[in-house]
Short mmCIF file of C-alpha atoms and ligand atoms in Angstrom, two decimals:
data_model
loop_
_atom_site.label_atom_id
_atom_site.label_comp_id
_atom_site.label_asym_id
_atom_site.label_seq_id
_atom_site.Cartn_x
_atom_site.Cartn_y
_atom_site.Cartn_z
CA UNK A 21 5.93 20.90 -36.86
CA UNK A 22 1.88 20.82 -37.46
CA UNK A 23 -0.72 21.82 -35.83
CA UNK A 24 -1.72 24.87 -33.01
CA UNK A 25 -0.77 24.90 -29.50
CA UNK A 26 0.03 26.81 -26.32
CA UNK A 27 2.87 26.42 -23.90
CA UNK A 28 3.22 27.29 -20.35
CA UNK A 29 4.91 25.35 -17.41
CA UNK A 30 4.40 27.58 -14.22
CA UNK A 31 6.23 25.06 -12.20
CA UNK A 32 9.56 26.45 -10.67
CA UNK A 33 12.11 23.62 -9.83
CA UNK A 34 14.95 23.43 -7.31
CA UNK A 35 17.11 20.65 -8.16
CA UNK A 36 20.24 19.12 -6.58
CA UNK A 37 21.70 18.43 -3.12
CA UNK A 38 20.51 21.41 -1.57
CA UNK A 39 17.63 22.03 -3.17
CA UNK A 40 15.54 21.30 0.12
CA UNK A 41 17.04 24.70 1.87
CA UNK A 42 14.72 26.25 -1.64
CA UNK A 43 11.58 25.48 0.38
CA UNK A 44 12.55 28.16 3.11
CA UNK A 45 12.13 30.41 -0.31
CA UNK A 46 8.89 29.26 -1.33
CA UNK A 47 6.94 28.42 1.81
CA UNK A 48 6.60 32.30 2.80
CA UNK A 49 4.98 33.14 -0.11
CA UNK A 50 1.53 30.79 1.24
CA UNK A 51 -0.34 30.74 4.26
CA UNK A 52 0.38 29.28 7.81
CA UNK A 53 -2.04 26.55 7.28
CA UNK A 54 -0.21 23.54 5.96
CA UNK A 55 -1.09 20.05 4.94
CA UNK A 56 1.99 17.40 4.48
CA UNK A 57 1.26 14.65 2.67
CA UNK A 58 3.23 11.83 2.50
CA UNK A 59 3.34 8.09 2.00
CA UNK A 60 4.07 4.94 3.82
CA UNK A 61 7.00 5.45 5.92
CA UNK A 62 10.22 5.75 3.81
CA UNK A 63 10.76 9.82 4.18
CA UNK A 64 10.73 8.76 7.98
CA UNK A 65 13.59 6.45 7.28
CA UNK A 66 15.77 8.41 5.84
CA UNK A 67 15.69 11.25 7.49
CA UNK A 68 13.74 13.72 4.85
CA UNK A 69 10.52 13.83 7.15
CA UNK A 70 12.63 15.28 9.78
CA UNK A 71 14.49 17.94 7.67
CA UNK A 72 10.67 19.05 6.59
CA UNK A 73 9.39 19.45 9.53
CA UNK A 74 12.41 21.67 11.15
CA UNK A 75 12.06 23.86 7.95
CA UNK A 76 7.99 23.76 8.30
CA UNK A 77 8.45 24.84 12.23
CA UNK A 78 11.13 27.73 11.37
CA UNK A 79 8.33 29.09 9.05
CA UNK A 80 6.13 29.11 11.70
CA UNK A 81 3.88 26.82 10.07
CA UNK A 82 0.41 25.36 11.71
CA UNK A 83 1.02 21.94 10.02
CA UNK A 84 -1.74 18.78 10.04
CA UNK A 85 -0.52 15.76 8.07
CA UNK A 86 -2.44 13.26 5.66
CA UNK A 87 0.20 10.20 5.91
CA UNK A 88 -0.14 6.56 4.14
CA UNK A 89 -0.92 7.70 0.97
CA UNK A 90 -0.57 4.22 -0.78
CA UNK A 91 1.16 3.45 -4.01
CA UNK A 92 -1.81 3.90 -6.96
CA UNK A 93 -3.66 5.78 -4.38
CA UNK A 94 -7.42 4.83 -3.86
CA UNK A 95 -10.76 7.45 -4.07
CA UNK A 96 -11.21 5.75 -0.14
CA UNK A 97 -7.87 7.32 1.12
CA UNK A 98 -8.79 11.02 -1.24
CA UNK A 99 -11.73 11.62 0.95
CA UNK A 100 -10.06 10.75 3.69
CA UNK A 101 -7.28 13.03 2.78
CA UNK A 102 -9.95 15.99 1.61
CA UNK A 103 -11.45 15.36 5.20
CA UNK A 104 -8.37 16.56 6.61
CA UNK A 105 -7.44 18.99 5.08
CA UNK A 106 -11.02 20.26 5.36
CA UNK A 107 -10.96 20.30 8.69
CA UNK A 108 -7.35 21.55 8.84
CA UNK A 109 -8.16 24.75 6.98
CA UNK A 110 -5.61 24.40 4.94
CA UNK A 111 -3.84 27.27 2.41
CA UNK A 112 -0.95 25.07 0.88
CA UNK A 113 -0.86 20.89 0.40
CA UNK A 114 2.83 19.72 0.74
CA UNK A 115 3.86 16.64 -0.67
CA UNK A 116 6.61 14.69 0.21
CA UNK A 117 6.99 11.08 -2.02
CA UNK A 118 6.97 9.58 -5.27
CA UNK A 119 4.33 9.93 -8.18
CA UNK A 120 1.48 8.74 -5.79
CA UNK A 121 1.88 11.24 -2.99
CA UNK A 122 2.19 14.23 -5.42
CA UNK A 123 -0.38 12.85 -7.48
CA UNK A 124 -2.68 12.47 -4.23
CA UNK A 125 -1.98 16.13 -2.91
CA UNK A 126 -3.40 17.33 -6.94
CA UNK A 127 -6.64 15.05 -6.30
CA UNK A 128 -6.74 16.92 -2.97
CA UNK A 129 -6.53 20.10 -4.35
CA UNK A 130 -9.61 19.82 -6.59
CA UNK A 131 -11.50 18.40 -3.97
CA UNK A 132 -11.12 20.36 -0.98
CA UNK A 133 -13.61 23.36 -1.87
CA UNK A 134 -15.66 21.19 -4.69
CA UNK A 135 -18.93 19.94 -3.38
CA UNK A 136 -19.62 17.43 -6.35
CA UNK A 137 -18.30 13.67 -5.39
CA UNK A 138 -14.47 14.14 -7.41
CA UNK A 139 -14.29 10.48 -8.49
CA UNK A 140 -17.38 11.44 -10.67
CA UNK A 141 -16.59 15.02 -11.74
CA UNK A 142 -13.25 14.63 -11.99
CA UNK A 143 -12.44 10.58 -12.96
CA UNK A 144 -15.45 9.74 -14.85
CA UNK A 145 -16.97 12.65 -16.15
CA UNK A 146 -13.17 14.58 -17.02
CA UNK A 147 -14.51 17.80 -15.80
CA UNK A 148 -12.39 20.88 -14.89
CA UNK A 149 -12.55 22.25 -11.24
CA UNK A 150 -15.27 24.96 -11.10
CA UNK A 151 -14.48 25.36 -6.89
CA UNK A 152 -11.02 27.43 -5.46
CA UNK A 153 -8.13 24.75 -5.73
CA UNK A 154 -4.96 24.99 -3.06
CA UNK A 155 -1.90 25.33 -4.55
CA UNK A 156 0.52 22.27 -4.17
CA UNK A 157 4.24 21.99 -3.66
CA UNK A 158 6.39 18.61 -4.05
CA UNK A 159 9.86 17.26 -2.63
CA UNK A 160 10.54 14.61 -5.15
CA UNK A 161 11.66 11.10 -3.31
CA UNK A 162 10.80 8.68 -6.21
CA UNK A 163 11.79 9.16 -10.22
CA UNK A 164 9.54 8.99 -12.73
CA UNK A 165 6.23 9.55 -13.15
CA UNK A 166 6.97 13.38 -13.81
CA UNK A 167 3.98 14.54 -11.78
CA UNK A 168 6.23 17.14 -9.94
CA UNK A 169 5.79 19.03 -12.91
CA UNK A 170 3.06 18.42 -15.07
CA UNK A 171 -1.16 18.86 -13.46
CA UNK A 172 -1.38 14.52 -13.71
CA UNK A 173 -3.31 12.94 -10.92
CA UNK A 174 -4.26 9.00 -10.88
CA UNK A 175 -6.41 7.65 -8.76
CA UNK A 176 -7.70 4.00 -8.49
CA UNK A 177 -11.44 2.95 -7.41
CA UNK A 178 -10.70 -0.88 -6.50
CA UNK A 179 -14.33 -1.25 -5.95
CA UNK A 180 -15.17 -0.56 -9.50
CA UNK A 181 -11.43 -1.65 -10.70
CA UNK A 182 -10.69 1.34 -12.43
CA UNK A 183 -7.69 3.14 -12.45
CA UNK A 184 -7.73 6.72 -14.12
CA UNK A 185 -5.59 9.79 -14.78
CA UNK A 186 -6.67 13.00 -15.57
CA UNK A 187 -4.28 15.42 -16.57
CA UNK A 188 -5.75 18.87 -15.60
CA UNK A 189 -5.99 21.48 -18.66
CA UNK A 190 -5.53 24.59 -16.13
CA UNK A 191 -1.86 24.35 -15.77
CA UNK A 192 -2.86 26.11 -12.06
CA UNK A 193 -3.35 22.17 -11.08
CA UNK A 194 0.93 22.13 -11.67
CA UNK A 195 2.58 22.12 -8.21
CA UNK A 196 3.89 25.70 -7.78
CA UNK A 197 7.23 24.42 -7.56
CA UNK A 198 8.98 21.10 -6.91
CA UNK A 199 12.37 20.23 -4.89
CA UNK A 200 14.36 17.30 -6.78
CA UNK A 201 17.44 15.82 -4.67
CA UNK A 202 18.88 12.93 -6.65
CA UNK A 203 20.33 12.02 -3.18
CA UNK A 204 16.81 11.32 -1.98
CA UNK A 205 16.56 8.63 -4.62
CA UNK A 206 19.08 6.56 -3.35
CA UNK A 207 16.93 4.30 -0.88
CA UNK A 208 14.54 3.63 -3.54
CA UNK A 209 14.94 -0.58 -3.89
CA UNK A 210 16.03 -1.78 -7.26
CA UNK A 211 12.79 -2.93 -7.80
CA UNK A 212 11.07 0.83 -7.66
CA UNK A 213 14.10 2.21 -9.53
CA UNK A 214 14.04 0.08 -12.63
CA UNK A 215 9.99 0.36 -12.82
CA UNK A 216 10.90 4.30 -12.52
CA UNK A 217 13.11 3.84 -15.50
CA UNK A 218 10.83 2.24 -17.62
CA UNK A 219 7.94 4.67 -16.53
CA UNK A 220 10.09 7.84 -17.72
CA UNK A 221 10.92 5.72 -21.16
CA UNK A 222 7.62 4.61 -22.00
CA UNK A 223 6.50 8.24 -21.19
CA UNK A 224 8.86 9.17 -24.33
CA UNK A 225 7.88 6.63 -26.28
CA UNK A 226 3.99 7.49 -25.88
CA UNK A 227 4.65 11.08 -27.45
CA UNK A 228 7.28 9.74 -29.90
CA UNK A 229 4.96 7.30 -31.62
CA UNK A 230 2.68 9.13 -33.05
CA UNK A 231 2.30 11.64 -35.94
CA UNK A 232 4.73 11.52 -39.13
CA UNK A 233 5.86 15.04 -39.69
CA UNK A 234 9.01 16.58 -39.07
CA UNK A 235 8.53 17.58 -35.66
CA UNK A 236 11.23 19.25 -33.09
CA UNK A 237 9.66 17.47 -29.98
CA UNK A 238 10.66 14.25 -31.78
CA UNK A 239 14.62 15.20 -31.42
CA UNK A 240 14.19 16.39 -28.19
CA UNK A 241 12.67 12.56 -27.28
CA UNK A 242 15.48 10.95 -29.42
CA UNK A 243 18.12 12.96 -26.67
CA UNK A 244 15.95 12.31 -23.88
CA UNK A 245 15.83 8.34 -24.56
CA UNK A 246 19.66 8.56 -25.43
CA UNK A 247 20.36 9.33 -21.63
CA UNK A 248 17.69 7.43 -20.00
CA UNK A 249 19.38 4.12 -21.41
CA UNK A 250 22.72 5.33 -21.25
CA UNK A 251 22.32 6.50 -17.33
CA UNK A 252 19.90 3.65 -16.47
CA UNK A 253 22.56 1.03 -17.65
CA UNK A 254 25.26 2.70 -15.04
CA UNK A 255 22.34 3.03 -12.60
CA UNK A 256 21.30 -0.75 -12.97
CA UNK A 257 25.45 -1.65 -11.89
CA UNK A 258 25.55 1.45 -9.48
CA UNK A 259 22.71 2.11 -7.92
CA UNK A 260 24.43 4.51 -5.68
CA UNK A 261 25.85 6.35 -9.08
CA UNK A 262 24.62 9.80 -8.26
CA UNK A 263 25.72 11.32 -11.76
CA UNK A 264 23.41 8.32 -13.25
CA UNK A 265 20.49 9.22 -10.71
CA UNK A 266 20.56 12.91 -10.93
CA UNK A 267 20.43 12.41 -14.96
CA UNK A 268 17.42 10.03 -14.44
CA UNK A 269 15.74 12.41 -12.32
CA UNK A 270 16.26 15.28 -14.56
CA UNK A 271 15.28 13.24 -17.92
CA UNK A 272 11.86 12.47 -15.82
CA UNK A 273 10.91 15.38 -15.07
CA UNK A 274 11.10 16.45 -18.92
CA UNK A 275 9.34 13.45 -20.32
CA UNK A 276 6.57 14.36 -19.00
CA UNK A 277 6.00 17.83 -18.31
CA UNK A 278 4.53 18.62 -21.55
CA UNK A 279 7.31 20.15 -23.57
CA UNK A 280 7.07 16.76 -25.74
CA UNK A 281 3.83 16.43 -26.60
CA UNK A 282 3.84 20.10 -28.27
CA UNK A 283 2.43 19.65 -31.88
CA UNK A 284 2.05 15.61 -31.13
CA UNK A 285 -1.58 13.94 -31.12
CA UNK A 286 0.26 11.58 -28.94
CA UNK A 287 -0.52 7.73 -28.24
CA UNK A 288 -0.89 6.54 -24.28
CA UNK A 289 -2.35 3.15 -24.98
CA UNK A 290 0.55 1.31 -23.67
CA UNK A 291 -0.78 3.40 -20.20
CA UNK A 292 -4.31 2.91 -20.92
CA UNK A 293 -3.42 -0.56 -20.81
CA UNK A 294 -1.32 -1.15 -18.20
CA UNK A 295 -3.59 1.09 -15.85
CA UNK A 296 -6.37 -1.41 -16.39
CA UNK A 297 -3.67 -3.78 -15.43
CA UNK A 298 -3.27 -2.06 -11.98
CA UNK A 299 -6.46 -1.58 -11.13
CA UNK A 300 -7.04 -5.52 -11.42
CA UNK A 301 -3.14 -6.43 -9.65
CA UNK A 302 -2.40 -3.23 -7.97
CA UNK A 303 1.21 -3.71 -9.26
CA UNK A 304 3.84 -1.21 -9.89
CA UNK A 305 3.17 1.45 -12.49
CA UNK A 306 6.19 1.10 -14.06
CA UNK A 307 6.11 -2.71 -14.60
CA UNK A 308 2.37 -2.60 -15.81
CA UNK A 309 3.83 -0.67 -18.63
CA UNK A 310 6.68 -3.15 -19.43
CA UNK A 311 4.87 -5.95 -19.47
CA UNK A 312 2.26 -4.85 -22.13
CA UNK A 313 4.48 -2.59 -24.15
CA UNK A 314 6.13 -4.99 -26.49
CA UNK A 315 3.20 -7.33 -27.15
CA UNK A 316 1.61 -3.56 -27.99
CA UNK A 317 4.18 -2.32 -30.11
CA UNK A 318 4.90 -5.39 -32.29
CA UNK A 319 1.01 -5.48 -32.73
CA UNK A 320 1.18 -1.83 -34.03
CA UNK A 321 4.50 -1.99 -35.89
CA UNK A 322 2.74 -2.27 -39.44
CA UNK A 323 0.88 0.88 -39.38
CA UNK A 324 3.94 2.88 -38.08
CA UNK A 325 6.51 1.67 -39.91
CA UNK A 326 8.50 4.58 -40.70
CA UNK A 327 8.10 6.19 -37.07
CA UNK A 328 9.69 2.59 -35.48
CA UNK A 329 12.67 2.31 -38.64
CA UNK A 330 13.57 6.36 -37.13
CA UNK A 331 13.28 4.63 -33.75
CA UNK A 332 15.28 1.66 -34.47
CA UNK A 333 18.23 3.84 -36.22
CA UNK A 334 18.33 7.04 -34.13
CA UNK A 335 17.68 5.22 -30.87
CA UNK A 336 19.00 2.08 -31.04
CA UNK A 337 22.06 2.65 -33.34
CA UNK A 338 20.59 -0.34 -36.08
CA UNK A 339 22.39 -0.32 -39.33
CA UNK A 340 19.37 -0.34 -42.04
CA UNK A 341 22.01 -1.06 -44.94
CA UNK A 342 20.79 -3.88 -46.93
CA UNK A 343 17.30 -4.41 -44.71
CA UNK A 344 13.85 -3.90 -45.43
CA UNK A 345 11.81 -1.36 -43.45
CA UNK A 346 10.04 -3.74 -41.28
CA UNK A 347 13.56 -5.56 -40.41
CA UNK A 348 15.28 -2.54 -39.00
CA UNK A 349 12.02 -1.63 -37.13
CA UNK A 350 11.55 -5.12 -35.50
CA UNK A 351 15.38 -4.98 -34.54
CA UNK A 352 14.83 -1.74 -32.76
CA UNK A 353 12.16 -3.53 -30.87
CA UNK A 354 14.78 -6.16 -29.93
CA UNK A 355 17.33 -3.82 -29.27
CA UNK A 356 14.39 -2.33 -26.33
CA UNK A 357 13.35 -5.86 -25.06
CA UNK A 358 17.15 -6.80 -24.62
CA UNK A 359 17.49 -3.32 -22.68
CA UNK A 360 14.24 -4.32 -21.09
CA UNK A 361 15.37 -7.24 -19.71
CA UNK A 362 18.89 -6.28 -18.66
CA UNK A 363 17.23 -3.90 -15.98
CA UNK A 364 15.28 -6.87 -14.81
CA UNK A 365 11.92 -5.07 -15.75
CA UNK A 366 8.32 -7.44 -16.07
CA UNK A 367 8.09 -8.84 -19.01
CA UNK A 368 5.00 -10.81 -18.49
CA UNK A 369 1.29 -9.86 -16.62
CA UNK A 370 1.44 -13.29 -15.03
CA UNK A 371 4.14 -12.36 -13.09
CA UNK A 372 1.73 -9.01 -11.86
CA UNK A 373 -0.81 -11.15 -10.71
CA UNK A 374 -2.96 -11.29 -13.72
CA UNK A 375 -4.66 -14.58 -15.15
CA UNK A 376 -6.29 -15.40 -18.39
CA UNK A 377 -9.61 -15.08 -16.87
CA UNK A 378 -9.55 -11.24 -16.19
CA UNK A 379 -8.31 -9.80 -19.35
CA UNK A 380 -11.81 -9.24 -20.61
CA UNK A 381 -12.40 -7.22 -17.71
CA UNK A 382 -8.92 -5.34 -18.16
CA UNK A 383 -9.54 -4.83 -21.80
CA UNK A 384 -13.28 -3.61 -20.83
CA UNK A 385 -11.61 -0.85 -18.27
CA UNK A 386 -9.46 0.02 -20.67
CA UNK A 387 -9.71 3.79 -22.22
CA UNK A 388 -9.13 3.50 -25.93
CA UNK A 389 -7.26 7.11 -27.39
CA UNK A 390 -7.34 7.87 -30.43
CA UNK A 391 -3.86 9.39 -31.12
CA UNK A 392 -1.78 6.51 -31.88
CA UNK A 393 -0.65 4.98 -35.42
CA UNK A 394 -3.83 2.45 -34.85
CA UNK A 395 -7.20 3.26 -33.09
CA UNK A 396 -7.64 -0.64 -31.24
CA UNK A 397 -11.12 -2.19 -31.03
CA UNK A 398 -11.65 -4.02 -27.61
CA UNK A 399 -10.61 -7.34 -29.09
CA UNK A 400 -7.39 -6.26 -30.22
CA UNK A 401 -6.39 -5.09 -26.51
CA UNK A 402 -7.99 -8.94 -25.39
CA UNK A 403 -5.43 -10.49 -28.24
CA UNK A 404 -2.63 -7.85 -26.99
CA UNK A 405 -3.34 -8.70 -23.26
CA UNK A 406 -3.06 -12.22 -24.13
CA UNK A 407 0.41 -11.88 -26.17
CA UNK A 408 1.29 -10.30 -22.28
CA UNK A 409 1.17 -13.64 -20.66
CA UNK A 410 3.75 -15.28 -19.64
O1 NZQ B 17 5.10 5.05 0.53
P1 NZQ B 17 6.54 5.10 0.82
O2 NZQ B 17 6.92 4.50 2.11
O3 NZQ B 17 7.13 6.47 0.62
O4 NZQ B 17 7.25 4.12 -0.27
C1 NZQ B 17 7.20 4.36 -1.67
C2 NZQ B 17 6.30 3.38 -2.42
O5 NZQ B 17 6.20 2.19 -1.75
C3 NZQ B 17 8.56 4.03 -2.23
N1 NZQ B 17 9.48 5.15 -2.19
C4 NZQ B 17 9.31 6.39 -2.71
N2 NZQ B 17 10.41 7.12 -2.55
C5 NZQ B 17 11.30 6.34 -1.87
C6 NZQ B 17 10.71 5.09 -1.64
N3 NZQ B 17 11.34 4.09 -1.00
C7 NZQ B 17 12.60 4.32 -0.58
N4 NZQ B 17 13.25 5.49 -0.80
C8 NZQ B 17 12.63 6.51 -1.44
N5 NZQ B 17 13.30 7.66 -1.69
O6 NZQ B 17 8.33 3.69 -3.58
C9 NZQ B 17 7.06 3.09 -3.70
C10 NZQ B 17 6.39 3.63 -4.94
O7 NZQ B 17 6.11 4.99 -4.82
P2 NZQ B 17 5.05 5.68 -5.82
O8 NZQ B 17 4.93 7.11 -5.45
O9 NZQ B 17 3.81 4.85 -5.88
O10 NZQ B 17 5.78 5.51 -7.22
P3 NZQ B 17 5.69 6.35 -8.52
O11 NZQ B 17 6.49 7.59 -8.40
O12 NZQ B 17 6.02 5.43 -9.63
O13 NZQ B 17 4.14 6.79 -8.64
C11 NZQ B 17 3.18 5.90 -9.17
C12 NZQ B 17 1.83 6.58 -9.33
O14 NZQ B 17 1.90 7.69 -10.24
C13 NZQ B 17 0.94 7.52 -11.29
C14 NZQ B 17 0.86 6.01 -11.38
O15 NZQ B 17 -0.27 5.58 -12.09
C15 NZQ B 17 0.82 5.61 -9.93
O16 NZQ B 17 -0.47 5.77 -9.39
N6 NZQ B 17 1.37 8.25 -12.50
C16 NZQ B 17 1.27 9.59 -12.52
C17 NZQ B 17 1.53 10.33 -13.65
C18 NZQ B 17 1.41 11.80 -13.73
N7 NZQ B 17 1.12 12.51 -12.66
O17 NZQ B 17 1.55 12.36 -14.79
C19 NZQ B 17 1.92 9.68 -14.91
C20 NZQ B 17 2.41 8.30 -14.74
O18 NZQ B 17 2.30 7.68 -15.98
C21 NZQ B 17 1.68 7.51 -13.72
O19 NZQ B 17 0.46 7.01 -14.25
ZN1 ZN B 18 3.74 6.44 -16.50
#
């Protein structure tokens, strides 16, 4: 374990089936003036936009909403959003979705008292907030992106086609606390929960591959990626497996709530480029990252040998007796695209929407990191893009 760090994760979590009742627990403790954000329609399906409101109304909250927050939310609908809540007054942003809408209601936070434009301070310039931010709480409905616990917040500018996260330093961005109800998963389609799947593995994987000393977070990944496959393969069969979905949503939320990364330099490129991906397509997070990530990781293989051999054996139970190095590591990469492909995941950026003609432009809006086994050059993302098609 190398290096210097701090830890602290302020966010307090309610999990389970009645974790909902937690938010008549956490709501006194801000002020009457609420904002609820939420997305496109599925919390009124089921039922959870109902529950929120009764327990917003026996608070005796003053409540304004900011709905149709959009999957890979756009700048367009965050000053929209800031607009409201503006106007609104507001002392606390609720959200009530996946990765987008808690994402969105941390973009909102920033923004509300900052009088710079926050798609330039914030998305293009990486600066911390220097205004009063509003402190955010989330009730979980989609598994994956983590963002319930960790100060992440995406946002896409489709007239620029950039998409761009910027994970907040000041863990006050966090959401205060977050309500996770495996039940609430349930609806998601199969579609959303396998791209969830693969968002919370690749999440591992970015921390994993990188670095090669002896490092606890490592064994902590190896554990976490043992039950993502294990539940996502009863999931996959079951949907409606709540022992499987309450593991998955527990296994997201510590992917990526920073506990991993401690003492990593960390990698991200397999993000980097499949958010360039979505801001061309607009396609699923989750399957942006599936179809780039083995073209990416057989390109890098070579200059992290030992780091994909540990990943191979620990992970994927390969027997290295009598094989060379690179062997057991490209058989742990098969052992992932099998997995891959059992859960139905994209394999391909074709099938996203993207054509041969655009990958200059995705590799040009790509952010190149530098903590990964290989620091790329732009025409090693164009060659990587172009291993993506189908
Ligand atoms: O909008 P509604 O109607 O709610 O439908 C959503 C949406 O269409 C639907 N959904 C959510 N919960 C549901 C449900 N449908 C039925 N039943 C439910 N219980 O699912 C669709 C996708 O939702 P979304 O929130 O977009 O998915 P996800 O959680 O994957 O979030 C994706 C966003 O998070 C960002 C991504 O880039 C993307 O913009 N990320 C955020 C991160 C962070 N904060 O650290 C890290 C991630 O790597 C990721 O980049
Ligand atoms: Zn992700």
């Amino acid at each position: 374990m190398l290096g210097n760090f701090s830890y602290c994760n302020p966010t307090k979590l309610y999990f389970g089936e009645d974790s909902l009742n937690y938010l008549n627990t956490e709501l006194p403790k801000y002020g009457k003036r609420v904002v609820l954000i939420y997305g496109g329609g599925s919390i009124k399906k089921s039922g959870i936009y109902d529950e929120v409101i009764k327990i917003l109304n026996a608070n005796g909250k003053n409540v304004a909403e900011i709905s149709g927050v959009m999957p890979n939310p756009t700048i367009d609908k965050l000053y929209e959003g800031v607009e409201i809540a503006r106007r609104h007054q507001a002392d606390f942003l609720l959200a009530v979705g996946g990765g987008s809408v808690c994402d969105y209601a941390k973009a909102v936070s920033v923004s509300v008292n900052c009088e710079e434009d926050p798609w330039e301070k914030y998305y293009l310039r990486f600066e911390e907030p220097t205004c009063e931010t509003l402190p955010v709480g989330c009730v979980l409905t989609m598994v994956g992106t983590g963002s319930e616990m960790n100060a992440g917040a995406v946002i896409t500018n489709p007239h620029t086609r950039q998409k761009i996260g910027h994970v907040f330093a000041d863990e006050k961005i966090m959401p205060k606390f977050a309500v996770l109800n495996p039940k609430y998963t349930l609806t998601l389609p199969h579609y959303q929960m396998v791209a969830g799947i693969y968002d919370i593995f690749n999440h591992i994987c970015e921390q994993y591959f990188s670095g090669e000393d002896d490092n606890v977070s490592d064994y902590i990944s190896e554990g976490l990626m043992h039950s993502v496959i294990h539940a996502s393969r009863i999931a996959n069969k079951d949907p409606q497996n709540y022992e499987a979905r309450s593991n998955l949503m527990w296994a997201a939320t510590w992917a990526l709530n920073t506990l991993i990364s401690r003492g990593k330099s960390t990698d991200w490129m397999v993000h980097m480029i499949g958010q360039s991906v979505g801001a061309y397509t607009n396609a699923t997070h989750g399957m942006t990252l599936a179809a780039v990530s083995l073209p990416y990781y057989r390109y890098i293989l070579p200059y992290g040998i030992q780091k994909f051999k540990r990943f191979a054996v620990n992970v994927w139970n390969i027997d290295p007796a009598g094989k060379s190095d690179e062997q057991v590591a490209k058989e742990g990469l098969s052992a992932m695209e099998s997995w891959m492909k059992e859960l139905g995941l994209v394999m391909n950026i074709s099938e996203l929407g993207a054509t041969a003609d655009m990958l200059e432009g995705i590799a040009d809006g790509t952010i190149i990191l530098p903590g990964g086994y290989k620091v790329l050059q732009h025409k090693e993302i164009v060659e990587i893009l172009m291993e993506s098609l189908a």
